[in-house]
Amino acid sequence: MFTSQGPTFRELTVQALSSIEQGYDLLAPKFDHTPFRTPDRFLDAVTGALRPLGPFGTGLDVCCGTGAGVGVLRELCGERVTGVDFSAGMLAAAGEAAAGEVAAKGGPAVNWVRADVRALPFTAAFDLAVSFGAFGHFLPAERPGLFAEVHRSLRPGGVFAFPLAAPLPVRSPLYWGLWGFDAVMRVRNALWRPPFVMYYRTFPLRGVRDDLVRAGFRVELVPLEEFGRRPDGSPHCRLVVARRT
Ligand SMILES: C[S@@+](CC[C@H](N)C(=O)[O-])C[C@H]1O[C@@H](n2cnc3c(N)ncnc32)[C@H](O)[C@@H]1O
């Protein structure tokens, strides 16, 4: 939820009328006070599910923002952790927060790399890559390219992991809330330049899994039991674990 320390409605509007990169540059100082920052309960659940798959040496947080996934990687990786994002503002906020963490708790150092993740500057460099809360910024047609970039950045046997929520039932008010959000963004992007790609309903499990397999990953799904089960017994939230074969 938004708090009094978060952005004002006016600030959010200006951000939403900018490019993605510039929008996040503007939002960066207040980003951790918005609901867009991945909540700790997701980060903790993912950390718990990935721990038995380790130990890992090097880790990459794809679209790191202010460093939500970097915290996960610092728990799981023994050697080096890297956050990559194209917003200089988000990286600056992330660097400030992580410096305090490293000083207080020790653990692996963190590198910050400014790059568009559709052209990652790494080859066979990481044992583990994670990503949180960013896939809505990519059109479905961009997914194969993005997954190929992460695949190349991982060492053989390396893991790319991210949480994926089950689709909402049509009778849920949130289903219609997200549908409405996507509709508004589509109108905005048809009428206004630069575009701000951010859609909630463009990352379905089946399409994502097919694109991962085509990119050269072997895919497993791990239920995140912390989030419970749906009436049909399927999990509300899964961890997608894609291993570079
Ligand atoms: C909603 S934030 C999520 C941040 C963080 N992962 C979290 O969960 O709190 C999305 C982030 O993705 C970044 N981003 C979006 N498209 C990107 C791209 N093509 N290349 C690099 N970063 C990108 C934005 O700059 C922003 O920091």
mmCIF file of C-alpha atoms and ligand atoms in Angstrom:
data_model
loop_
_atom_site.group_PDB
_atom_site.id
_atom_site.type_symbol
_atom_site.label_atom_id
_atom_site.label_comp_id
_atom_site.label_asym_id
_atom_site.label_seq_id
_atom_site.Cartn_x
_atom_site.Cartn_y
_atom_site.Cartn_z
ATOM 1 C CA MET A 1 0.000 0.000 0.000
ATOM 2 C CA PHE A 2 1.004 3.611 -0.454
ATOM 3 C CA THR A 3 2.051 5.465 2.697
ATOM 4 C CA SER A 4 2.524 9.159 3.445
ATOM 5 C CA GLN A 5 6.233 8.693 2.604
ATOM 6 C CA GLY A 6 5.342 7.371 -0.864
ATOM 7 C CA PRO A 7 4.863 9.367 -4.090
ATOM 8 C CA THR A 8 1.958 11.785 -4.444
ATOM 9 C CA PHE A 9 -0.720 11.196 -7.086
ATOM 10 C CA ARG A 10 0.809 14.001 -9.150
ATOM 11 C CA GLU A 11 4.283 12.463 -8.941
ATOM 12 C CA LEU A 12 2.891 9.086 -9.999
ATOM 13 C CA THR A 13 1.131 10.667 -12.970
ATOM 14 C CA VAL A 14 4.316 12.411 -14.149
ATOM 15 C CA GLN A 15 6.208 9.125 -13.763
ATOM 16 C CA ALA A 16 3.587 7.191 -15.703
ATOM 17 C CA LEU A 17 3.827 9.684 -18.582
ATOM 18 C CA SER A 18 7.610 9.205 -18.819
ATOM 19 C CA SER A 19 9.624 6.363 -20.346
ATOM 20 C CA ILE A 20 10.102 3.317 -18.111
ATOM 21 C CA GLU A 21 13.703 4.274 -17.389
ATOM 22 C CA GLN A 22 12.949 7.904 -16.632
ATOM 23 C CA GLY A 23 9.824 7.001 -14.670
ATOM 24 C CA TYR A 24 11.874 4.814 -12.344
ATOM 25 C CA ASP A 25 14.601 7.446 -12.059
ATOM 26 C CA LEU A 26 11.929 9.818 -10.738
ATOM 27 C CA LEU A 27 10.307 7.217 -8.482
ATOM 28 C CA ALA A 28 13.575 5.850 -7.052
ATOM 29 C CA PRO A 29 13.839 7.920 -3.830
ATOM 30 C CA LYS A 30 10.308 6.865 -2.793
ATOM 31 C CA PHE A 31 10.137 3.427 -4.455
ATOM 32 C CA ASP A 32 10.562 1.459 -1.210
ATOM 33 C CA HIS A 33 7.437 3.183 0.137
ATOM 34 C CA THR A 34 5.266 1.922 -2.728
ATOM 35 C CA PRO A 35 3.517 -1.438 -3.209
ATOM 36 C CA PHE A 36 5.675 -1.954 -6.325
ATOM 37 C CA ARG A 37 8.633 -3.044 -4.205
ATOM 38 C CA THR A 38 8.442 -6.821 -3.810
ATOM 39 C CA PRO A 39 7.228 -7.514 -0.252
ATOM 40 C CA ASP A 40 9.484 -9.391 2.151
ATOM 41 C CA ARG A 41 7.151 -12.382 2.395
ATOM 42 C CA PHE A 42 7.761 -13.171 -1.297
ATOM 43 C CA LEU A 43 11.489 -12.654 -0.889
ATOM 44 C CA ASP A 44 11.588 -14.911 2.187
ATOM 45 C CA ALA A 45 9.525 -17.638 0.501
ATOM 46 C CA VAL A 46 11.825 -17.631 -2.540
ATOM 47 C CA THR A 47 14.936 -17.692 -0.354
ATOM 48 C CA GLY A 48 13.560 -20.721 1.513
ATOM 49 C CA ALA A 49 12.683 -22.577 -1.701
ATOM 50 C CA LEU A 50 16.067 -21.899 -3.319
ATOM 51 C CA ARG A 51 18.242 -22.744 -0.312
ATOM 52 C CA PRO A 52 18.074 -26.544 -0.837
ATOM 53 C CA LEU A 53 19.168 -26.062 -4.472
ATOM 54 C CA GLY A 54 22.418 -24.349 -3.409
ATOM 55 C CA PRO A 55 25.092 -23.632 -2.472
ATOM 56 C CA PHE A 56 25.569 -20.936 -5.092
ATOM 57 C CA GLY A 57 28.701 -18.870 -5.768
ATOM 58 C CA THR A 58 27.655 -15.909 -7.904
ATOM 59 C CA GLY A 59 24.198 -14.350 -8.230
ATOM 60 C CA LEU A 60 22.442 -11.885 -10.562
ATOM 61 C CA ASP A 61 19.289 -9.870 -9.770
ATOM 62 C CA VAL A 62 17.637 -9.086 -13.133
ATOM 63 C CA CYS A 63 15.856 -5.678 -13.001
ATOM 64 C CA CYS A 64 17.102 -5.234 -9.442
ATOM 65 C CA GLY A 65 15.422 -1.872 -8.786
ATOM 66 C CA THR A 66 16.305 -0.868 -5.227
ATOM 67 C CA GLY A 67 17.712 -4.320 -4.528
ATOM 68 C CA ALA A 68 14.857 -6.555 -3.355
ATOM 69 C CA GLY A 69 16.351 -9.646 -5.028
ATOM 70 C CA VAL A 70 19.900 -8.672 -4.134
ATOM 71 C CA GLY A 71 18.971 -9.318 -0.489
ATOM 72 C CA VAL A 72 17.824 -12.833 -1.475
ATOM 73 C CA LEU A 73 21.073 -13.471 -3.332
ATOM 74 C CA ARG A 74 23.191 -12.232 -0.439
ATOM 75 C CA GLU A 75 21.598 -14.972 1.683
ATOM 76 C CA LEU A 76 22.251 -17.685 -0.913
ATOM 77 C CA CYS A 77 25.491 -16.812 -2.723
ATOM 78 C CA GLY A 78 28.944 -17.114 -1.190
ATOM 79 C CA GLU A 79 31.094 -15.214 -3.684
ATOM 80 C CA ARG A 80 29.615 -12.220 -5.473
ATOM 81 C CA VAL A 81 26.220 -10.646 -6.092
ATOM 82 C CA THR A 82 25.321 -8.336 -8.978
ATOM 83 C CA GLY A 83 22.231 -6.199 -9.501
ATOM 84 C CA VAL A 84 21.430 -5.070 -13.035
ATOM 85 C CA ASP A 85 18.916 -2.374 -13.999
ATOM 86 C CA PHE A 86 18.734 0.425 -16.553
ATOM 87 C CA SER A 87 17.550 3.110 -14.114
ATOM 88 C CA ALA A 88 20.486 5.028 -12.673
ATOM 89 C CA GLY A 89 18.182 6.396 -9.959
ATOM 90 C CA MET A 90 17.106 2.930 -8.818
ATOM 91 C CA LEU A 91 20.724 1.719 -8.817
ATOM 92 C CA ALA A 92 21.791 4.704 -6.711
ATOM 93 C CA ALA A 93 19.056 3.991 -4.136
ATOM 94 C CA ALA A 94 19.966 0.289 -4.173
ATOM 95 C CA GLY A 95 23.657 1.008 -3.651
ATOM 96 C CA GLU A 96 22.968 3.200 -0.658
ATOM 97 C CA ALA A 97 20.729 0.629 1.036
ATOM 98 C CA ALA A 98 23.053 -2.308 0.329
ATOM 99 C CA ALA A 99 26.168 -0.512 1.582
ATOM 100 C CA GLY A 100 24.545 -0.275 5.033
ATOM 101 C CA GLU A 101 23.533 -3.953 4.909
ATOM 102 C CA VAL A 102 26.991 -5.162 3.903
ATOM 103 C CA ALA A 103 28.614 -3.013 6.599
ATOM 104 C CA ALA A 104 26.199 -4.299 9.271
ATOM 105 C CA LYS A 105 25.939 -7.978 8.322
ATOM 106 C CA GLY A 106 28.994 -8.768 6.170
ATOM 107 C CA GLY A 107 28.526 -11.377 3.430
ATOM 108 C CA PRO A 108 29.263 -11.065 -0.281
ATOM 109 C CA ALA A 109 29.885 -7.652 -1.797
ATOM 110 C CA VAL A 110 27.437 -6.275 -4.356
ATOM 111 C CA ASN A 111 28.221 -4.905 -7.834
ATOM 112 C CA TRP A 112 25.720 -2.697 -9.632
ATOM 113 C CA VAL A 113 25.576 -2.728 -13.403
ATOM 114 C CA ARG A 114 23.554 -0.267 -15.458
ATOM 115 C CA ALA A 115 22.286 -2.079 -18.540
ATOM 116 C CA ASP A 116 19.165 -2.910 -20.477
ATOM 117 C CA VAL A 117 18.457 -6.527 -19.558
ATOM 118 C CA ARG A 118 17.431 -7.170 -23.175
ATOM 119 C CA ALA A 119 21.184 -6.919 -23.896
ATOM 120 C CA LEU A 120 22.967 -8.217 -20.810
ATOM 121 C CA PRO A 121 26.737 -7.686 -20.715
ATOM 122 C CA PHE A 122 27.554 -11.125 -19.209
ATOM 123 C CA THR A 123 28.558 -14.554 -20.492
ATOM 124 C CA ALA A 124 28.544 -17.692 -18.294
ATOM 125 C CA ALA A 125 29.128 -15.535 -15.211
ATOM 126 C CA PHE A 126 26.455 -16.594 -12.685
ATOM 127 C CA ASP A 127 25.246 -19.688 -10.819
ATOM 128 C CA LEU A 128 21.895 -18.162 -9.900
ATOM 129 C CA ALA A 129 19.747 -15.415 -11.437
ATOM 130 C CA VAL A 130 16.517 -14.158 -9.866
ATOM 131 C CA SER A 131 13.968 -11.558 -10.900
ATOM 132 C CA PHE A 132 11.089 -9.975 -9.007
ATOM 133 C CA GLY A 133 8.238 -7.766 -10.084
ATOM 134 C CA ALA A 134 9.597 -6.682 -13.463
ATOM 135 C CA PHE A 135 8.241 -8.983 -16.178
ATOM 136 C CA GLY A 136 5.245 -6.722 -16.792
ATOM 137 C CA HIS A 137 7.678 -4.296 -18.425
ATOM 138 C CA PHE A 138 8.299 -6.684 -21.329
ATOM 139 C CA LEU A 139 5.939 -7.402 -24.170
ATOM 140 C CA PRO A 140 5.338 -11.134 -24.804
ATOM 141 C CA ALA A 141 7.329 -10.833 -28.047
ATOM 142 C CA GLU A 142 10.367 -9.662 -26.021
ATOM 143 C CA ARG A 143 10.296 -12.670 -23.683
ATOM 144 C CA PRO A 144 12.329 -15.104 -25.838
ATOM 145 C CA GLY A 145 15.099 -12.513 -26.232
ATOM 146 C CA LEU A 146 15.114 -11.704 -22.521
ATOM 147 C CA PHE A 147 15.297 -15.382 -21.537
ATOM 148 C CA ALA A 148 18.104 -15.965 -24.065
ATOM 149 C CA GLU A 149 20.078 -13.119 -22.434
ATOM 150 C CA VAL A 150 19.680 -14.645 -18.951
ATOM 151 C CA HIS A 151 20.550 -18.096 -20.342
ATOM 152 C CA ARG A 152 23.812 -16.782 -21.811
ATOM 153 C CA SER A 153 24.641 -14.988 -18.551
ATOM 154 C CA LEU A 154 24.361 -18.209 -16.516
ATOM 155 C CA ARG A 155 27.019 -20.890 -16.237
ATOM 156 C CA PRO A 156 25.997 -24.336 -17.519
ATOM 157 C CA GLY A 157 23.811 -25.837 -14.775
ATOM 158 C CA GLY A 158 22.980 -22.351 -13.468
ATOM 159 C CA VAL A 159 19.462 -21.552 -12.274
ATOM 160 C CA PHE A 160 17.075 -18.734 -13.228
ATOM 161 C CA ALA A 161 14.288 -18.472 -10.645
ATOM 162 C CA PHE A 162 11.296 -16.204 -10.129
ATOM 163 C CA PRO A 163 7.915 -16.416 -8.387
ATOM 164 C CA LEU A 164 4.774 -16.609 -10.502
ATOM 165 C CA ALA A 165 1.263 -16.198 -9.112
ATOM 166 C CA ALA A 166 -1.633 -18.327 -10.372
ATOM 167 C CA PRO A 167 -4.212 -16.473 -12.494
ATOM 168 C CA LEU A 168 -6.915 -14.780 -10.440
ATOM 169 C CA PRO A 169 -10.496 -16.062 -10.653
ATOM 170 C CA VAL A 170 -12.783 -13.873 -12.780
ATOM 171 C CA ARG A 171 -15.024 -13.233 -9.771
ATOM 172 C CA SER A 172 -12.165 -11.664 -7.804
ATOM 173 C CA PRO A 173 -12.269 -7.825 -7.599
ATOM 174 C CA LEU A 174 -8.481 -7.816 -8.074
ATOM 175 C CA TYR A 175 -8.900 -9.608 -11.426
ATOM 176 C CA TRP A 176 -10.959 -6.655 -12.664
ATOM 177 C CA GLY A 177 -8.636 -4.142 -11.005
ATOM 178 C CA LEU A 178 -5.642 -5.510 -12.931
ATOM 179 C CA TRP A 179 -7.674 -5.868 -16.126
ATOM 180 C CA GLY A 180 -8.639 -2.189 -15.789
ATOM 181 C CA PHE A 181 -5.034 -1.155 -15.104
ATOM 182 C CA ASP A 182 -3.826 -2.946 -18.245
ATOM 183 C CA ALA A 183 -6.626 -1.384 -20.302
ATOM 184 C CA VAL A 184 -5.683 2.126 -19.109
ATOM 185 C CA MET A 185 -2.022 1.487 -19.925
ATOM 186 C CA ARG A 186 -2.915 0.243 -23.412
ATOM 187 C CA VAL A 187 -4.879 3.445 -24.087
ATOM 188 C CA ARG A 188 -2.048 5.529 -22.634
ATOM 189 C CA ASN A 189 0.502 3.764 -24.853
ATOM 190 C CA ALA A 190 -1.656 4.186 -27.944
ATOM 191 C CA LEU A 191 -1.927 7.949 -27.335
ATOM 192 C CA TRP A 192 1.320 9.010 -25.697
ATOM 193 C CA ARG A 193 5.051 8.796 -26.405
ATOM 194 C CA PRO A 194 7.353 7.546 -24.974
ATOM 195 C CA PRO A 195 5.527 4.307 -24.103
ATOM 196 C CA PHE A 196 5.491 2.979 -20.546
ATOM 197 C CA VAL A 197 5.096 -0.780 -20.925
ATOM 198 C CA MET A 198 3.631 -2.174 -17.701
ATOM 199 C CA TYR A 199 0.989 -4.862 -17.958
ATOM 200 C CA TYR A 200 -0.104 -7.296 -15.248
ATOM 201 C CA ARG A 201 -1.683 -9.929 -17.458
ATOM 202 C CA THR A 202 0.964 -10.682 -20.085
ATOM 203 C CA PHE A 203 3.065 -13.312 -18.281
ATOM 204 C CA PRO A 204 1.060 -16.567 -18.231
ATOM 205 C CA LEU A 205 2.693 -19.760 -16.962
ATOM 206 C CA ARG A 206 2.218 -21.760 -20.166
ATOM 207 C CA GLY A 207 3.743 -19.161 -22.511
ATOM 208 C CA VAL A 208 6.551 -18.425 -20.072
ATOM 209 C CA ARG A 209 7.403 -22.080 -19.677
ATOM 210 C CA ASP A 210 7.438 -22.660 -23.461
ATOM 211 C CA ASP A 211 9.724 -19.663 -23.997
ATOM 212 C CA LEU A 212 12.101 -20.843 -21.256
ATOM 213 C CA VAL A 213 12.327 -24.316 -22.804
ATOM 214 C CA ARG A 214 12.971 -22.802 -26.242
ATOM 215 C CA ALA A 215 15.739 -20.663 -24.729
ATOM 216 C CA GLY A 216 17.460 -23.848 -23.499
ATOM 217 C CA PHE A 217 16.219 -24.181 -19.903
ATOM 218 C CA ARG A 218 14.845 -27.248 -18.142
ATOM 219 C CA VAL A 219 11.876 -26.005 -16.107
ATOM 220 C CA GLU A 220 10.571 -27.178 -12.727
ATOM 221 C CA LEU A 221 7.787 -25.603 -10.687
ATOM 222 C CA VAL A 222 8.065 -25.482 -6.905
ATOM 223 C CA PRO A 223 4.883 -24.598 -4.977
ATOM 224 C CA LEU A 224 5.378 -21.787 -2.480
ATOM 225 C CA GLU A 225 3.194 -23.228 0.261
ATOM 226 C CA GLU A 226 3.367 -20.033 2.339
ATOM 227 C CA PHE A 227 0.745 -18.583 -0.024
ATOM 228 C CA GLY A 228 -1.712 -21.460 0.327
ATOM 229 C CA ARG A 229 -3.706 -23.387 -2.249
ATOM 230 C CA ARG A 230 -6.691 -22.625 -4.467
ATOM 231 C CA PRO A 231 -9.965 -24.575 -4.129
ATOM 232 C CA ASP A 232 -8.796 -26.926 -6.945
ATOM 233 C CA GLY A 233 -5.668 -27.765 -4.920
ATOM 234 C CA SER A 234 -3.198 -25.878 -7.132
ATOM 235 C CA PRO A 235 -0.809 -23.418 -5.442
ATOM 236 C CA HIS A 236 -1.546 -19.705 -5.352
ATOM 237 C CA CYS A 237 2.096 -19.035 -6.087
ATOM 238 C CA ARG A 238 4.914 -21.097 -7.610
ATOM 239 C CA LEU A 239 8.617 -20.644 -7.929
ATOM 240 C CA VAL A 240 9.688 -21.177 -11.536
ATOM 241 C CA VAL A 241 13.114 -22.868 -11.454
ATOM 242 C CA ALA A 242 14.697 -22.850 -14.902
ATOM 243 C CA ARG A 243 18.052 -24.603 -15.149
ATOM 244 C CA ARG A 244 20.506 -23.942 -17.969
ATOM 245 C CA THR A 245 21.072 -27.351 -19.500
HETATM 246 C C1 LIG B 1 8.734 -2.760 -10.392
HETATM 247 S S1 LIG B 1 10.477 -2.509 -10.380
HETATM 248 C C2 LIG B 1 10.992 -3.984 -9.524
HETATM 249 C C3 LIG B 1 12.252 -3.752 -8.740
HETATM 250 C C4 LIG B 1 12.689 -4.906 -7.854
HETATM 251 N N1 LIG B 1 13.043 -6.069 -8.648
HETATM 252 C C5 LIG B 1 11.622 -5.259 -6.841
HETATM 253 O O1 LIG B 1 11.056 -6.352 -6.933
HETATM 254 O O2 LIG B 1 11.351 -4.478 -5.942
HETATM 255 C C6 LIG B 1 10.952 -2.856 -12.055
HETATM 256 C C7 LIG B 1 12.424 -2.536 -12.347
HETATM 257 O O3 LIG B 1 12.728 -3.043 -13.650
HETATM 258 C C8 LIG B 1 13.608 -2.137 -14.284
HETATM 259 N N2 LIG B 1 13.532 -2.366 -15.730
HETATM 260 C C9 LIG B 1 12.418 -2.382 -16.510
HETATM 261 N N3 LIG B 1 12.750 -2.641 -17.784
HETATM 262 C C10 LIG B 1 14.092 -2.815 -17.806
HETATM 263 C C11 LIG B 1 15.032 -3.127 -18.846
HETATM 264 N N4 LIG B 1 14.636 -3.322 -20.110
HETATM 265 N N5 LIG B 1 16.347 -3.239 -18.516
HETATM 266 C C12 LIG B 1 16.760 -3.033 -17.236
HETATM 267 N N6 LIG B 1 15.909 -2.730 -16.215
HETATM 268 C C13 LIG B 1 14.604 -2.637 -16.501
HETATM 269 C C14 LIG B 1 13.134 -0.766 -13.837
HETATM 270 O O4 LIG B 1 14.111 0.237 -13.992
HETATM 271 C C15 LIG B 1 12.765 -1.060 -12.367
HETATM 272 O O5 LIG B 1 13.849 -0.807 -11.520
#
